[in-house]
Amino acid sequence: MMKMKKCWIIAMLCLFAKGIYAQEASKFNVYFTYKHSVGLLEKNVIRKRTQDLYGNALLVKGMYSINELVAVGAGFGADVLEMPHYSTFPLFASVQVSPFKHRKLFFYNDLGYSLDTEISYSGLHEELGVGYKLMFRKHFGLSFNLGYNLKQMQNILIEHENGRKKMSFTTRQSLSAGFGFVF
């Protein structure tokens, strides 16, 4: 009786462990990510700012695994930067490299351009970072990431100290932390 109980417990632990460390991600995955950024430096033709810079972003990207090491894809999102307020809608290409055996840890680069609309500014969008992907099922998991973000926004109206206004571009460098779902 005791032997049967031990076998039953071992069998249940094996089944549970298989569910926890589930399958590898499929060849194609979609990432829904929320990121919070803390600005390091914002610079334009008039001034530099280093304090009270922050922002939030929602990003969606599709990634296709070429092999065990490299995945490529594309994405879009909405990024709202504060102090001062800027909105951008980036479209970008993405590359992920997983040089380690278990493929949970990866390095990524998102490079693209933000759309110019009535409520957003155009300009370069780039993020370099490291992420960690934990898959529970073939099409469900969590993703965590830390990155360095660079944005260049064009056609920003800047007011000089003497009251004159001038169109310029602004560059913002930030560190970001995010989490999201992988499908």
CSV table of C-alpha atoms in Angstrom, one decimal:
chain,number,residue,atom,x,y,z
A,1,MET,CA,0.0,0.0,0.0
A,2,MET,CA,2.8,2.5,0.9
A,3,LYS,CA,4.7,1.5,-2.2
A,4,MET,CA,1.6,2.2,-4.4
A,5,LYS,CA,1.2,5.6,-2.7
A,6,LYS,CA,4.8,6.6,-3.4
A,7,CYS,CA,4.5,5.5,-7.1
A,8,TRP,CA,1.3,7.6,-7.3
A,9,ILE,CA,3.0,10.7,-5.9
A,10,ILE,CA,6.0,10.3,-8.2
A,11,ALA,CA,3.7,10.0,-11.2
A,12,MET,CA,1.8,13.1,-10.2
A,13,LEU,CA,5.0,15.1,-9.7
A,14,CYS,CA,6.3,14.0,-13.1
A,15,LEU,CA,3.0,15.1,-14.8
A,16,PHE,CA,3.1,18.4,-12.9
A,17,ALA,CA,6.7,19.1,-13.8
A,18,LYS,CA,6.0,18.4,-17.5
A,19,GLY,CA,3.2,21.1,-17.3
A,20,ILE,CA,5.4,23.6,-15.6
A,21,TYR,CA,8.4,23.3,-18.0
A,22,ALA,CA,6.0,22.7,-20.9
A,23,GLN,CA,6.9,22.7,-24.5
A,24,GLU,CA,9.2,25.0,-26.3
A,25,ALA,CA,7.6,28.0,-28.0
A,26,SER,CA,6.2,27.4,-31.4
A,27,LYS,CA,7.9,28.6,-34.6
A,28,PHE,CA,5.7,31.7,-34.5
A,29,ASN,CA,4.8,33.7,-31.4
A,30,VAL,CA,3.1,37.0,-30.7
A,31,TYR,CA,4.3,39.2,-27.9
A,32,PHE,CA,2.0,41.7,-26.1
A,33,THR,CA,4.2,43.8,-23.9
A,34,TYR,CA,3.9,46.7,-21.5
A,35,LYS,CA,7.0,48.8,-20.8
A,36,HIS,CA,7.8,51.6,-18.3
A,37,SER,CA,10.8,53.8,-19.1
A,38,VAL,CA,12.9,56.1,-17.0
A,39,GLY,CA,14.6,58.8,-19.0
A,40,LEU,CA,18.3,59.3,-18.7
A,41,LEU,CA,18.7,62.3,-21.0
A,42,GLU,CA,16.6,64.4,-23.3
A,43,LYS,CA,18.4,66.8,-25.6
A,44,ASN,CA,17.3,69.3,-28.3
A,45,VAL,CA,18.9,72.5,-29.7
A,46,ILE,CA,18.1,74.6,-26.6
A,47,ARG,CA,18.4,72.4,-23.5
A,48,LYS,CA,19.3,69.1,-21.9
A,49,ARG,CA,17.0,67.5,-19.3
A,50,THR,CA,17.9,64.7,-17.0
A,51,GLN,CA,15.2,64.8,-14.4
A,52,ASP,CA,11.5,63.8,-14.3
A,53,LEU,CA,11.6,61.9,-17.6
A,54,TYR,CA,9.5,58.8,-17.8
A,55,GLY,CA,7.1,57.0,-20.2
A,56,ASN,CA,4.9,54.0,-20.9
A,57,ALA,CA,4.5,51.9,-23.9
A,58,LEU,CA,2.3,49.1,-25.2
A,59,LEU,CA,3.9,47.0,-28.0
A,60,VAL,CA,2.8,44.1,-30.1
A,61,LYS,CA,5.2,42.1,-32.2
A,62,GLY,CA,5.2,38.8,-34.1
A,63,MET,CA,8.4,36.7,-34.1
A,64,TYR,CA,9.3,33.8,-36.3
A,65,SER,CA,12.1,31.4,-35.1
A,66,ILE,CA,14.5,30.8,-38.0
A,67,ASN,CA,16.4,28.3,-35.9
A,68,GLU,CA,17.2,27.7,-32.2
A,69,LEU,CA,19.4,30.8,-32.0
A,70,VAL,CA,17.7,33.5,-34.0
A,71,ALA,CA,14.1,34.8,-34.4
A,72,VAL,CA,13.0,37.7,-36.6
A,73,GLY,CA,9.8,39.7,-36.7
A,74,ALA,CA,8.0,43.0,-36.8
A,75,GLY,CA,5.9,45.0,-34.5
A,76,PHE,CA,4.0,48.2,-33.7
A,77,GLY,CA,3.0,50.1,-30.6
A,78,ALA,CA,2.1,53.3,-28.8
A,79,ASP,CA,4.7,55.0,-26.7
A,80,VAL,CA,3.8,58.0,-24.4
A,81,LEU,CA,6.7,60.0,-22.9
A,82,GLU,CA,6.1,62.4,-20.1
A,83,MET,CA,7.8,65.6,-18.9
A,84,PRO,CA,7.3,67.0,-21.5
A,85,HIS,CA,4.6,65.0,-23.2
A,86,TYR,CA,5.3,63.3,-26.5
A,87,SER,CA,3.4,60.4,-28.2
A,88,THR,CA,4.9,58.1,-30.8
A,89,PHE,CA,3.6,55.2,-32.8
A,90,PRO,CA,6.6,53.1,-33.8
A,91,LEU,CA,6.7,50.5,-36.5
A,92,PHE,CA,9.8,48.3,-36.2
A,93,ALA,CA,11.7,45.2,-37.2
A,94,SER,CA,12.9,43.0,-34.4
A,95,VAL,CA,15.7,40.4,-34.0
A,96,GLN,CA,16.1,38.1,-31.0
A,97,VAL,CA,19.2,36.0,-30.4
A,98,SER,CA,19.1,33.2,-27.8
A,99,PRO,CA,22.8,32.0,-27.5
A,100,PHE,CA,22.1,29.8,-24.5
A,101,LYS,CA,21.0,26.2,-24.5
A,102,HIS,CA,17.6,26.6,-22.8
A,103,ARG,CA,16.5,29.5,-25.0
A,104,LYS,CA,14.7,31.3,-22.1
A,105,LEU,CA,17.2,34.2,-22.0
A,106,PHE,CA,17.5,36.3,-25.2
A,107,PHE,CA,19.0,39.5,-26.4
A,108,TYR,CA,16.9,41.7,-28.7
A,109,ASN,CA,17.0,44.7,-31.0
A,110,ASP,CA,14.0,46.6,-32.2
A,111,LEU,CA,14.7,49.2,-34.9
A,112,GLY,CA,12.2,51.2,-36.7
A,113,TYR,CA,10.5,54.6,-37.3
A,114,SER,CA,7.6,56.3,-35.6
A,115,LEU,CA,4.6,57.5,-37.7
A,116,ASP,CA,3.9,61.2,-38.0
A,117,THR,CA,0.2,61.8,-37.1
A,118,GLU,CA,-1.8,64.7,-35.6
A,119,ILE,CA,-1.2,63.3,-32.1
A,120,SER,CA,2.3,61.8,-32.5
A,121,TYR,CA,5.8,62.7,-33.7
A,122,SER,CA,7.9,60.9,-36.3
A,123,GLY,CA,11.4,59.8,-35.8
A,124,LEU,CA,13.9,57.0,-35.1
A,125,HIS,CA,12.9,54.2,-32.6
A,126,GLU,CA,15.5,51.8,-31.3
A,127,GLU,CA,15.7,49.5,-28.3
A,128,LEU,CA,18.5,47.1,-27.3
A,129,GLY,CA,17.9,44.8,-24.4
A,130,VAL,CA,17.8,41.4,-22.7
A,131,GLY,CA,14.7,39.4,-22.1
A,132,TYR,CA,13.5,36.2,-20.4
A,133,LYS,CA,10.7,34.1,-21.8
A,134,LEU,CA,8.9,31.5,-19.7
A,135,MET,CA,6.6,29.3,-21.7
A,136,PHE,CA,3.8,27.3,-19.9
A,137,ARG,CA,2.2,25.9,-23.1
A,138,LYS,CA,3.2,25.9,-26.8
A,139,HIS,CA,1.2,29.1,-27.3
A,140,PHE,CA,1.2,30.7,-23.9
A,141,GLY,CA,3.9,32.2,-21.7
A,142,LEU,CA,5.3,35.3,-20.0
A,143,SER,CA,8.1,37.6,-21.1
A,144,PHE,CA,10.2,40.0,-19.0
A,145,ASN,CA,12.7,42.4,-20.4
A,146,LEU,CA,15.1,45.2,-19.6
A,147,GLY,CA,16.3,47.6,-22.4
A,148,TYR,CA,18.0,50.8,-23.5
A,149,ASN,CA,15.7,52.9,-25.6
A,150,LEU,CA,16.6,55.7,-28.0
A,151,LYS,CA,14.0,57.9,-29.6
A,152,GLN,CA,14.5,60.8,-32.0
A,153,MET,CA,11.4,62.9,-32.5
A,154,GLN,CA,11.1,65.5,-35.3
A,155,ASN,CA,9.2,68.7,-35.7
A,156,ILE,CA,9.0,69.6,-32.0
A,157,LEU,CA,8.0,73.2,-31.4
A,158,ILE,CA,10.5,74.6,-28.9
A,159,GLU,CA,10.2,78.0,-27.3
A,160,HIS,CA,13.4,80.0,-26.7
A,161,GLU,CA,14.0,82.1,-23.6
A,162,ASN,CA,13.4,85.3,-25.7
A,163,GLY,CA,9.9,84.1,-26.7
A,164,ARG,CA,10.8,83.0,-30.2
A,165,LYS,CA,9.6,79.5,-31.3
A,166,LYS,CA,11.6,77.1,-33.5
A,167,MET,CA,11.0,73.7,-34.9
A,168,SER,CA,13.6,71.2,-33.9
A,169,PHE,CA,14.2,67.5,-33.2
A,170,THR,CA,14.5,66.0,-29.7
A,171,THR,CA,16.5,62.9,-28.7
A,172,ARG,CA,15.5,60.9,-25.6
A,173,GLN,CA,17.5,58.1,-24.1
A,174,SER,CA,15.8,55.9,-21.5
A,175,LEU,CA,16.1,52.6,-19.6
A,176,SER,CA,13.0,50.5,-19.8
A,177,ALA,CA,11.6,47.5,-18.0
A,178,GLY,CA,8.6,45.5,-19.2
A,179,PHE,CA,6.5,42.4,-19.0
A,180,GLY,CA,4.0,40.8,-21.2
A,181,PHE,CA,2.3,37.7,-22.6
A,182,VAL,CA,3.6,35.4,-25.3
A,183,PHE,CA,1.0,33.6,-27.5
